[in-house]
Coordinates of C-alpha atoms in Angstrom, one line a residue:
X1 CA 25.7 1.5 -15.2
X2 CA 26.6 2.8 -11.9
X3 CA 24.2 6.0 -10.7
X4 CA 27.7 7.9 -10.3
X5 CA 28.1 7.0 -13.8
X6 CA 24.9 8.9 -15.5
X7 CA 25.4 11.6 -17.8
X8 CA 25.2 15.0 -15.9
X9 CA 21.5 16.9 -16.1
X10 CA 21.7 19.9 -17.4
X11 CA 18.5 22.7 -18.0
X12 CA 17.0 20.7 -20.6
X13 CA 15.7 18.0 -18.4
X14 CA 15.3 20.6 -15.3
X15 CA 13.3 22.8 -17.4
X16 CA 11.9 21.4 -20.7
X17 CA 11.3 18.2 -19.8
X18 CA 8.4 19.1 -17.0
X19 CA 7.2 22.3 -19.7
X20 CA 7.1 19.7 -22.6
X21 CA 4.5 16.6 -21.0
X22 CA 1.7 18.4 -21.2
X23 CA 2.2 19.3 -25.1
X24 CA 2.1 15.6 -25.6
X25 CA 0.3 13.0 -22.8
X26 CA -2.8 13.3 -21.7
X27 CA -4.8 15.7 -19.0
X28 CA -4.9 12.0 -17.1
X29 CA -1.4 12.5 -15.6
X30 CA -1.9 12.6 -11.7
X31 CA 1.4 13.1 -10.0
X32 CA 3.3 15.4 -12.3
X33 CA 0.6 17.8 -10.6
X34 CA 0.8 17.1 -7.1
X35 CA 4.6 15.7 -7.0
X36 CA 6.5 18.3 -9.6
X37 CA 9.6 16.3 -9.6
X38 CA 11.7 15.1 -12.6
X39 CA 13.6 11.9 -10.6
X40 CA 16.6 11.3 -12.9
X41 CA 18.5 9.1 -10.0
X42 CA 17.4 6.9 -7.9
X43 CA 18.8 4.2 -4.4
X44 CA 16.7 2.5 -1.8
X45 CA 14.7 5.6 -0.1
X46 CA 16.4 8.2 -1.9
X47 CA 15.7 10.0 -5.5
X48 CA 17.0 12.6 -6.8
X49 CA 15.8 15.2 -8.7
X50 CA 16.5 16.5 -12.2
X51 CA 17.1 20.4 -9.9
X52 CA 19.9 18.6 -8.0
X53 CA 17.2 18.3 -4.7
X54 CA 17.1 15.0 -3.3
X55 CA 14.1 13.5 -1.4
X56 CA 13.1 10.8 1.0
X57 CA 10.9 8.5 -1.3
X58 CA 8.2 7.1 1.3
X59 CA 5.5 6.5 -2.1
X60 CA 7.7 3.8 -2.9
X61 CA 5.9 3.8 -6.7
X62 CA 2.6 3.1 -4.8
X63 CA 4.1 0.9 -2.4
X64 CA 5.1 -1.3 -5.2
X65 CA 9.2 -1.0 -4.6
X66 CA 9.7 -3.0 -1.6
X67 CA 13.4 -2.7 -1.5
X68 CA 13.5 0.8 -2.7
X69 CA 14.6 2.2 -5.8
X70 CA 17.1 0.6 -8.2
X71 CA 18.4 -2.3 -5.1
X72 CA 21.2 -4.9 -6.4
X73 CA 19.8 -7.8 -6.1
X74 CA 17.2 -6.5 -8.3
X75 CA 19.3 -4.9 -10.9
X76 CA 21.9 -7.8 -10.8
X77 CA 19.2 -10.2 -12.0
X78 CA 17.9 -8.0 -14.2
X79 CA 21.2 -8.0 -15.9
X80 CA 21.9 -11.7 -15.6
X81 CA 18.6 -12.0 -18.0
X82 CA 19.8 -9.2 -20.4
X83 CA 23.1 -10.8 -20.6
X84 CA 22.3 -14.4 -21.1
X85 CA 20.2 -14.0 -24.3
X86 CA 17.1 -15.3 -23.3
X87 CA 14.0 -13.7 -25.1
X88 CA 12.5 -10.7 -23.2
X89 CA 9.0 -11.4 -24.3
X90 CA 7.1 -15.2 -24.3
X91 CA 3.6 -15.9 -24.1
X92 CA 3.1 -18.8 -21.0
X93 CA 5.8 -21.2 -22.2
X94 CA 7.6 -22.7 -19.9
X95 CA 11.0 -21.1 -19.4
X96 CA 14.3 -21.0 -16.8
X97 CA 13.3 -17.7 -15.3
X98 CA 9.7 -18.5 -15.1
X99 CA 10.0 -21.2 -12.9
X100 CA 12.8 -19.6 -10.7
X101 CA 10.1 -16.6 -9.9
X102 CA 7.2 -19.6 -9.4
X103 CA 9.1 -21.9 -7.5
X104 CA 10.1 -18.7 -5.2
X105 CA 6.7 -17.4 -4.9
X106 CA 5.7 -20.9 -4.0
X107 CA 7.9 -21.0 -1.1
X108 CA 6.3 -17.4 0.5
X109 CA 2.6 -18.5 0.1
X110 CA 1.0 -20.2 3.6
X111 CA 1.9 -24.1 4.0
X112 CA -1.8 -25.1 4.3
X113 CA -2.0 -23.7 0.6
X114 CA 1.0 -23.8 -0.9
X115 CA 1.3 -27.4 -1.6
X116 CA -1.5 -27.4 -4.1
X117 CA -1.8 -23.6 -5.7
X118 CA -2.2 -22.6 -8.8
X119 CA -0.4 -19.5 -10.0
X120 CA -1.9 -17.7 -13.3
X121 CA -0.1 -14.9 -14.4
X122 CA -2.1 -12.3 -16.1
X123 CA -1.5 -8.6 -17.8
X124 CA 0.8 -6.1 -16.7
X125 CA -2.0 -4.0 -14.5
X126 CA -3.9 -5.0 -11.3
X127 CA -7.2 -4.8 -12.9
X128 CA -6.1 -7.3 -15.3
X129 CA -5.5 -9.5 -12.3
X130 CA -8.6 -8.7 -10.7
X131 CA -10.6 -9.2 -14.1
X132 CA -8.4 -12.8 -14.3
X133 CA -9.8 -14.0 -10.5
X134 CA -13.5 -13.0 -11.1
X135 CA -13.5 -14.8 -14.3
X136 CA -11.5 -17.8 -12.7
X137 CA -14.2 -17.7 -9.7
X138 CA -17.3 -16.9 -12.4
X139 CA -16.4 -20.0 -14.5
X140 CA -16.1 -22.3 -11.2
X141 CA -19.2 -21.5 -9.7
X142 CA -21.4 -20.5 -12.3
X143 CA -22.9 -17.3 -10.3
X144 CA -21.9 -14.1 -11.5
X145 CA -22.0 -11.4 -8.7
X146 CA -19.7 -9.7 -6.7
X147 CA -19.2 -8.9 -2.8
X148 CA -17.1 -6.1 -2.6
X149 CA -16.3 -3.2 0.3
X150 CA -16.8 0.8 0.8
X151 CA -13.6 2.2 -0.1
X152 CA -12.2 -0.7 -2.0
X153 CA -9.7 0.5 -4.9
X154 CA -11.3 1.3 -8.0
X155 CA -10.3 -1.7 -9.9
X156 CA -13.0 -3.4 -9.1
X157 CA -15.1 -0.5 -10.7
X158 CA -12.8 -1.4 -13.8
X159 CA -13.2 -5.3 -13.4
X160 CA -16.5 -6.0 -13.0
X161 CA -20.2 -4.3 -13.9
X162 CA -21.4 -2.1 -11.8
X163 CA -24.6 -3.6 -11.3
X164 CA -22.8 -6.9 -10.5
X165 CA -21.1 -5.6 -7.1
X166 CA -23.0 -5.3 -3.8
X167 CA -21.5 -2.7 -2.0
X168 CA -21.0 -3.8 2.0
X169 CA -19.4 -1.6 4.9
X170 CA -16.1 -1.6 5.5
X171 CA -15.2 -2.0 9.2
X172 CA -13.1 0.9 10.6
X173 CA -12.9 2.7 14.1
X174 CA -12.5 6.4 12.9
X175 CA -15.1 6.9 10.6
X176 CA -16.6 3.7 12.0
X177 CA -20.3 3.4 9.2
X178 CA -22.0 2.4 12.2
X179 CA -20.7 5.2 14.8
X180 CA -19.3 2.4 17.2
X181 CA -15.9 1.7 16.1
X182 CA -14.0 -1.1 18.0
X183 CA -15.0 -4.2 18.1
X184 CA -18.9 -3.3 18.1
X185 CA -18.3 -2.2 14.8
X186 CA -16.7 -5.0 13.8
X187 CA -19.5 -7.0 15.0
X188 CA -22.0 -4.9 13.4
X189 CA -20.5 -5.5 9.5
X190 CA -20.5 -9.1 10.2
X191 CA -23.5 -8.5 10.7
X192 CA -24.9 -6.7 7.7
X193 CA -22.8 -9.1 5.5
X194 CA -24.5 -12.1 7.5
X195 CA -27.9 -11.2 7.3
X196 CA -27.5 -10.4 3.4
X197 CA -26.8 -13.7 2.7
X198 CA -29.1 -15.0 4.5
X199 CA -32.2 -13.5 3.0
X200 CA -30.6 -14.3 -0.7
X201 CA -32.4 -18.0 -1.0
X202 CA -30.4 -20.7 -2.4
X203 CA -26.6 -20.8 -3.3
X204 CA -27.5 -20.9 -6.6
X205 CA -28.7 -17.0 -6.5
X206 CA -25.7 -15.9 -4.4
X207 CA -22.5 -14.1 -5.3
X208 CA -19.9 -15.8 -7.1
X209 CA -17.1 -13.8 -5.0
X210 CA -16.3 -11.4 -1.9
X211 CA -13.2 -9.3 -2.4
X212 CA -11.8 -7.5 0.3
X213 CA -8.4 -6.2 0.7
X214 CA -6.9 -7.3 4.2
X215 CA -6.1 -3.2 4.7
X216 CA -7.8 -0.7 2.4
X217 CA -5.1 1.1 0.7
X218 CA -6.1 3.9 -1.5
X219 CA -9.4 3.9 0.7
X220 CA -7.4 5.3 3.8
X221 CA -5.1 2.6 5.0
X222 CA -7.5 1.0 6.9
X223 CA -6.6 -2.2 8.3
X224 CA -9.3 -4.8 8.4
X225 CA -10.1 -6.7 12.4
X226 CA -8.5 -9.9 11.9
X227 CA -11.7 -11.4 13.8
X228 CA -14.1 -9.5 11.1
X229 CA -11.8 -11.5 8.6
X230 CA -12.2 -14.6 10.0
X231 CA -16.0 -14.4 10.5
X232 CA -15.7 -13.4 6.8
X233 CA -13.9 -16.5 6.2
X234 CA -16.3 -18.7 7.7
X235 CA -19.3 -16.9 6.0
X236 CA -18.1 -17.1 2.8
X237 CA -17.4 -20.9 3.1
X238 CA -20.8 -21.7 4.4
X239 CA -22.4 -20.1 1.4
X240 CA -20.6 -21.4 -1.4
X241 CA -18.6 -18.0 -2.2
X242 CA -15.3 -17.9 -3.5
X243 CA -13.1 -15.5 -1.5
X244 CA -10.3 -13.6 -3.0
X245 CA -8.2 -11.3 -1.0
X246 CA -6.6 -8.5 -2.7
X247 CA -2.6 -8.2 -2.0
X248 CA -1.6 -6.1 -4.4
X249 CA -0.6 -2.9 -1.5
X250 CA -0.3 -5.5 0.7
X251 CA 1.5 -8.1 -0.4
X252 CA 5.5 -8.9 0.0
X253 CA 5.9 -7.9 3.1
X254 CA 4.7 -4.6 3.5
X255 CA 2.2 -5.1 6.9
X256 CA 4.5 -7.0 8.6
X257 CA 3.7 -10.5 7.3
X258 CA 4.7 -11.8 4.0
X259 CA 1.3 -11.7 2.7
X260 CA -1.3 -9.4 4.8
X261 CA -3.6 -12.6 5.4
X262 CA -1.8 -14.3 7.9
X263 CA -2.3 -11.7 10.6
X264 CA -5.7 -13.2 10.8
X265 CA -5.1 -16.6 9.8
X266 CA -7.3 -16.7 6.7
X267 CA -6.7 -19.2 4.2
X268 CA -8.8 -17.5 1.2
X269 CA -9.9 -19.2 -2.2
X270 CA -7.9 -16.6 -4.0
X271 CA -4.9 -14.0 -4.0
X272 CA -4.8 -11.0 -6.3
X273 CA -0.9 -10.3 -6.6
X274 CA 0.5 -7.4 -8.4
X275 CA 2.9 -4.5 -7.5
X276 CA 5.8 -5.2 -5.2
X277 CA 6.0 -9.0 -7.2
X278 CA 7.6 -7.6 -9.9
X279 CA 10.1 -6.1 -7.9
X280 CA 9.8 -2.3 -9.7
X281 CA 8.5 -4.1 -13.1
X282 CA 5.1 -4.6 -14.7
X283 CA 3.8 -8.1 -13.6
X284 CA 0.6 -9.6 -11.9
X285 CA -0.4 -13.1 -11.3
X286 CA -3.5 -14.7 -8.8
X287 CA -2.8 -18.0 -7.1
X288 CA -5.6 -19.9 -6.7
X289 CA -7.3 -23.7 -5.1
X290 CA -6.3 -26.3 -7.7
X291 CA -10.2 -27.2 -7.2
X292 CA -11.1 -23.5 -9.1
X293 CA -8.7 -24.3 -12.1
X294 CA -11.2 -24.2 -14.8
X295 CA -8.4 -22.6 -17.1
X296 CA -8.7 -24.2 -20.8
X297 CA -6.7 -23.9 -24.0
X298 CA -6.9 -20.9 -25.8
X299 CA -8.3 -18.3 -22.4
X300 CA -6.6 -15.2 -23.1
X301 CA -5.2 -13.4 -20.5
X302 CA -2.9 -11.2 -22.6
X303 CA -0.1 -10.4 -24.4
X304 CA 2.4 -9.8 -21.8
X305 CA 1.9 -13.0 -19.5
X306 CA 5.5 -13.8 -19.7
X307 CA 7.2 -10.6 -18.8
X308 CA 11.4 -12.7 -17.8
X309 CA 12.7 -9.6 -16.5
X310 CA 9.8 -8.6 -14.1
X311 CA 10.1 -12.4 -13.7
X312 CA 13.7 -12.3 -12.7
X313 CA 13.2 -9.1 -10.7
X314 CA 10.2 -10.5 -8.7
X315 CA 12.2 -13.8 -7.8
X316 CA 15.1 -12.1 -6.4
X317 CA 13.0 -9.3 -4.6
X318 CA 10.9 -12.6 -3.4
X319 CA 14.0 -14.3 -1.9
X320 CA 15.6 -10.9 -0.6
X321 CA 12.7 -10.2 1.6
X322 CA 12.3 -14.0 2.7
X323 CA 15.4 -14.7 3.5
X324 CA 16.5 -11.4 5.0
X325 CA 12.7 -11.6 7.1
X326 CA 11.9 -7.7 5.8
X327 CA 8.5 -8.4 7.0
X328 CA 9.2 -8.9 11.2
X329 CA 11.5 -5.9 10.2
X330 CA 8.7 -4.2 8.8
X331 CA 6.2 -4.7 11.6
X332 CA 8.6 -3.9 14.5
X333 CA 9.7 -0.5 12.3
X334 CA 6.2 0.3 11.7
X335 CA 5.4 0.7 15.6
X336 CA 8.3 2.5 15.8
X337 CA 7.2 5.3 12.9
X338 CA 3.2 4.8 14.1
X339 CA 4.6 5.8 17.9
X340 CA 6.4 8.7 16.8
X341 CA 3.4 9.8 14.8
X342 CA 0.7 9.1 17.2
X343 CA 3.1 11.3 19.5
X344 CA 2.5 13.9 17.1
X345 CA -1.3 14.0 17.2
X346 CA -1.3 14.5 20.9
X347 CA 0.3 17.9 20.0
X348 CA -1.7 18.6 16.8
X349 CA -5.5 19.1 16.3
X350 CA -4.9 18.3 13.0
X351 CA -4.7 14.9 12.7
X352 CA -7.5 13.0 13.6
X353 CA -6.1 9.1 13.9
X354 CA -2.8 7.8 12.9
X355 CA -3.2 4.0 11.9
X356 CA -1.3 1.2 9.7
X357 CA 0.1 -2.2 10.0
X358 CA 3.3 -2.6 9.2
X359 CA 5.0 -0.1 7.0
X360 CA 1.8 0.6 5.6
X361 CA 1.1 3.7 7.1
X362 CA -1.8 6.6 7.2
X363 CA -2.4 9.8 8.8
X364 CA -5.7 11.2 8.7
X365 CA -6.1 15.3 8.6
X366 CA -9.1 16.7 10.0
X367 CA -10.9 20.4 10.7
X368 CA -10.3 20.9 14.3
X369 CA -12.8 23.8 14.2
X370 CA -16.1 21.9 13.9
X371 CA -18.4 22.4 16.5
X372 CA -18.9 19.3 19.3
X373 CA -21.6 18.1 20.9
X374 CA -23.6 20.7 22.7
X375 CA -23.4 18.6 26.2
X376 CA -19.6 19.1 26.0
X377 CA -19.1 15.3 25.7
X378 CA -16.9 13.0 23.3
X379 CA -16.8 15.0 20.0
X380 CA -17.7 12.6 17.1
X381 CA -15.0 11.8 13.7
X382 CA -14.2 15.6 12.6
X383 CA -15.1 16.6 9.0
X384 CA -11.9 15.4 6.7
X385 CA -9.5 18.3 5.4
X386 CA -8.7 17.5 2.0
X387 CA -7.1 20.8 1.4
X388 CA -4.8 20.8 4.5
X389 CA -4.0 17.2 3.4
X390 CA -3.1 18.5 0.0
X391 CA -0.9 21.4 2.0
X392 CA 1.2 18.9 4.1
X393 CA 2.2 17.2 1.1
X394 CA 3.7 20.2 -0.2
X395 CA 5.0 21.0 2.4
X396 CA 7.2 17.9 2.7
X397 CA 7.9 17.7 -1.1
X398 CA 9.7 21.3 0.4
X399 CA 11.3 19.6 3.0
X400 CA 12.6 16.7 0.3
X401 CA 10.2 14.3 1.8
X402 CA 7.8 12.4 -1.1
X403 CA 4.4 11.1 0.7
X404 CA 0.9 9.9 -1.5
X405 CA -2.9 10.7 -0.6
X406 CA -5.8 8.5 0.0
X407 CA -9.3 8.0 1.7
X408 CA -12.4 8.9 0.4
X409 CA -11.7 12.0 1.0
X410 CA -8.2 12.5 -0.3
X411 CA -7.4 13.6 3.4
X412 CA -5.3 10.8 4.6
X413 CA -1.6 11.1 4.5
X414 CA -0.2 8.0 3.2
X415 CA 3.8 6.7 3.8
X416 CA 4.8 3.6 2.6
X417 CA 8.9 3.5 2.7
X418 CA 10.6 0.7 1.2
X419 CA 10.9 -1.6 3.7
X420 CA 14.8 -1.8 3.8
X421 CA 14.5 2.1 5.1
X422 CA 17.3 2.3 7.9
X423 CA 16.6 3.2 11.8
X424 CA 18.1 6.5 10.8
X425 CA 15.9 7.1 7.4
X426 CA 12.7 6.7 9.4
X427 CA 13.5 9.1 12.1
X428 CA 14.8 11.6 8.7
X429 CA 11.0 10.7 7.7
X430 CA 9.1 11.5 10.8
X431 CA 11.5 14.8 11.6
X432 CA 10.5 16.4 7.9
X433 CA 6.8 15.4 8.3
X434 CA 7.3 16.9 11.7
X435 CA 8.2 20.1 10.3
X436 CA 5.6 20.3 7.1
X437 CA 2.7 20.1 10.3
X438 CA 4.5 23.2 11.6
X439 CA 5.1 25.4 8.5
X440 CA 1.0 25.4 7.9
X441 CA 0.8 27.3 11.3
X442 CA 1.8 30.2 9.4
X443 CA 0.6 32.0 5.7
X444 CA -2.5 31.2 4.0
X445 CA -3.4 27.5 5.4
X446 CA -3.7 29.4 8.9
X447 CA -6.6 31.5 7.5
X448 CA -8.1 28.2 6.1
X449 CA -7.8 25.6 8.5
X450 CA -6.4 27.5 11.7
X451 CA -3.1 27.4 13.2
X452 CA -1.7 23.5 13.4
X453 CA 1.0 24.1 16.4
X454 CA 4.3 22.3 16.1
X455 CA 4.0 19.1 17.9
X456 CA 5.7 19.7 21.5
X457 CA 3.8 22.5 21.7
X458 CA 2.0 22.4 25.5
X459 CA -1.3 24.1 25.5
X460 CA -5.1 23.2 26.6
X461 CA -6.6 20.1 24.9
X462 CA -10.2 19.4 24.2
X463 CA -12.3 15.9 24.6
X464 CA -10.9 13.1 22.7
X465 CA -12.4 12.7 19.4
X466 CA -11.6 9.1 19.3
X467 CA -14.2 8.3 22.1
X468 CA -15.7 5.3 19.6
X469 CA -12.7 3.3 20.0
X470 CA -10.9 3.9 22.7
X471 CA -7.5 1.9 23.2
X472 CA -7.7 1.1 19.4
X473 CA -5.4 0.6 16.7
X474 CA -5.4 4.6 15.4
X475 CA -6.3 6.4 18.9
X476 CA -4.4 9.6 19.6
X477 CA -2.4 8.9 22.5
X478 CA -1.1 11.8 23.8
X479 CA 2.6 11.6 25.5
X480 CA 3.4 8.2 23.5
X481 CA 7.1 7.3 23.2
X482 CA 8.9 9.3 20.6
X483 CA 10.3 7.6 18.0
X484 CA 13.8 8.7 19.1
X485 CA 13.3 6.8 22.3
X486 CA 12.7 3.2 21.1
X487 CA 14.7 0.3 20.6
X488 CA 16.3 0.7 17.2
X489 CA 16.3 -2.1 14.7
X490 CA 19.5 -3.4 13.1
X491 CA 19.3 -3.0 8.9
X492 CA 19.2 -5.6 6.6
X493 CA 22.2 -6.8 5.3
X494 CA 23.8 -5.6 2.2
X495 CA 21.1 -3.0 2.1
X496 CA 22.6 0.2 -0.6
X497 CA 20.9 3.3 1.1
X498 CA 22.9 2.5 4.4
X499 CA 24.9 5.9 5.3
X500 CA 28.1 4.0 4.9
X501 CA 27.2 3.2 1.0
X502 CA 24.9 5.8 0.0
X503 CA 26.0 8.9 2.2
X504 CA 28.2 10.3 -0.3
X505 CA 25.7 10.2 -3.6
X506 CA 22.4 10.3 -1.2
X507 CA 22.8 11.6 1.7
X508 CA 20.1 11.8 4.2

């Protein structure tokens, strides 16, 4: 059915609909709180609300719609497995639409791997899929402990045994763990992860795994050194360890390569897959060395390993994104929107580094009013403002703009647009976040956090706060290009939320 085609909404859902959730689910719910919008409409970058307000979606269900909301190649093949008959639910059997989505995820996976993977599908959730590759990895090597990072996402808490998991620093320039950033810091996690190892006797007492996600997601957006990767690589190989890299934010595009690993070249032992493969719908699967595939009759790994239209969705999203190359889209758009953002913290004491790869994108908010150094020198990372993160956010859900939170702090603003969002789109994006930095200049988040000046605004400017890395990926760069002066990018083909197909029902 056509969007224009959708019964009208009328008070019930505007009104009762939002009042009614809580009389019935559970206190658990996170974004009816933060994001109070009942979507009842949705294309590409654009949803619209159950009030008639429609907003600029850059949460992207988590970063898991990678061509936006309700796209055609998706729905179309959704509807070419509804119509033909074929059962909705099978266990692992063998089936048409199964090995359409393999033999397309095949052809996106590294050539130096590719040839001899092994794909397992698992339950609907990423944990289940992190669960599947420790098991997979335990059962190969016989060792049962884990190597995992600071700020990694909280499946792993779900996954595996707390006592199990060896916590080791993730490397980061910011809020560098060693107070170096750059490179040095790079060098120094190595390090610690080096020396570890070292001093843990034979292979047979080591860990069975290190999983580390190529740019922490919910942990801040962080992306990870592609040299610290490699040494990781290298290390990880010379003990024995199975590595797995977790895709699931990363994965399908989203930093700019198809899969998040081949920035830095890594070949790892295994990849965690989950969100954007199921092109909007429920489905996870780790691809794996042939040499791990201990699998044997009868290993459950759920109910729902055979999900045909997440299957059917996934494969076209899959070939949409290959053959339209959505990820060089992605990573020349991405400098665009970081530009025009890091333009933005030269004006605004606010934010204290923008950073990303691709159109994986964060923004972190700091207090400008903590006291520096007494010697007047480089001020250190500024204490994270989780409050006037949590007040931008509103402020562009007023402004019909939809953004997420991360970081260990919840301070870090998060955009992760679809990546079909148009030249025109992003600049919509960065004008609205534009103005929600201005609007907490005035009312009660001035008495909190002090005055944050629209960006443009010319005034005095302290020492850098960045002074750990300087030059690096996040540093605030005062008079950097706006976005508005950059080389714009043509749009992919076909794509719905273009102004020519979508302007009427969606305009931006």
């Amino acid at each position: 059915m056509a969007l224009t085609q959708l019964p009208p909404v009328g008070p019930s859902a505007r009104e009762v609909v939002p009042r009614r959730q809580p009389t019935r689910e559970s206190a658990a719910r996170t974004y009816p709180r933060s994001l109070p919008v009942v979507p009842v409409r949705a294309r590409g970058l654009t949803v619209e609300g159950a009030d008639g307000r429609r907003y600029l979606d850059c949460l992207s269900g988590a970063g898991s719609l990678a061509l936006g909301h309700n796209h055609p190649v998706v729905l179309d093949a959704i509807r070419s497995v509804l119509d033909s008959g074929a059962p909705l639910h099978v266990m692992d059997q063998a089936t048409p639409v199964r090995d359409a989505f393999t033999e397309e995820l095949s052809a996106t996976l590294p050539r130096a791997w590719a040839d001899s993977a092994r794909i397992r599908f698992c339950g609907p959730a990423g944990t289940d899929a992190v669960r599947a590759a420790l098991a997979l990895v335990r059962k190969a090597t016989g060792r049962t402990g884990l190597l995992a990072f600071t700020g990694a996402h909280d499946r792993i808490a779900a996954a595996a045994p707390g006592g199990s998991v060896i916590r080791l620093p993730y490397p980061q320039d910011y809020r560098c763990p060693f107070g170096v950033g750059g490179a040095g810091g790079a060098r120094l996690a190595a390090d610690r992860a080096t020396s570890l190892l070292e001093h843990r006797g034979s292979r047979a007492d080591g860990p069975a795994a290190m999983l580390v996600e190529p740019v922490l997601g919910e942990g801040g957006v962080i992306p990870a050194p592609d040299g610290w990767l490699r040494r990781m690589r290298d290390l990880t190989a010379a003990h024995g360890i199975a590595l797995i890299a977790d895709e699931t934010h990363t994965g399908v595009g989203r930093t700019g390569a198809f899969w998040a690993v081949e920035h830095s070249g890594v070949v790892p032992d295994v990849m965690v897959l989950s969100d954007a493969i199921g092109g909007s719908l429920p489905l996870t699967a780790i691809v794996h060395r042939e040499e791990l595939d201990a699998g044997r009759t009868g290993d459950r790994a759920g109910a729902f390993r055979g999900n045909q239209l997440a299957m059917a969705a996934g494969a076209a999203t899959l070939k949409y994104v290959r053959e339209n190359r959505l990820p060089e889209r992605a990573a020349a758009l991405g400098e665009r929107m970081l530009a025009g953002l890091r333009a933005m913290a030269g004006e605004c004491d606010h934010i204290g580094e923008v950073r990303g790869r691709g159109l994986m994108i964060g923004v972190e908010l700091v207090d400008p009013g903590a006291p520096g150094p007494a010697d007047g020198g480089s001020r250190p990372p500024l204490p994270a403002a989780s409050a006037a993160a949590a007040a931008v956010r509103g402020e562009c859900l007023r402004r019909g703009l939809i953004v997420g939170l991360g970081g260990r702090y919840s301070s870090v603003i998060r955009l992760l647009p679809p990546l079909t969002i148009t030249d025109e789109q992003a600049d919509a994006v960065l004008d609205r976040f534009s103005d929600a930095l201005a609007a907490l200049s005035h009312g009660a988040h001035q008495q909190a956090f002090g005055p944050l000046e629209r960006p443009g605004t010319p005034r005095h400017r302290g020492p850098s706060r960045n002074a750990g890395a300087p030059g690096g990926p996040g540093a605030r760069t005062p008079g950097a290009p706006s976005p508005r002066g950059t080389t714009s990018h043509p749009s992919p083909p076909n794509h719905p939320s273009t102004p020519k197909e979508a302007g009427a029902a969606f305009p931006v």
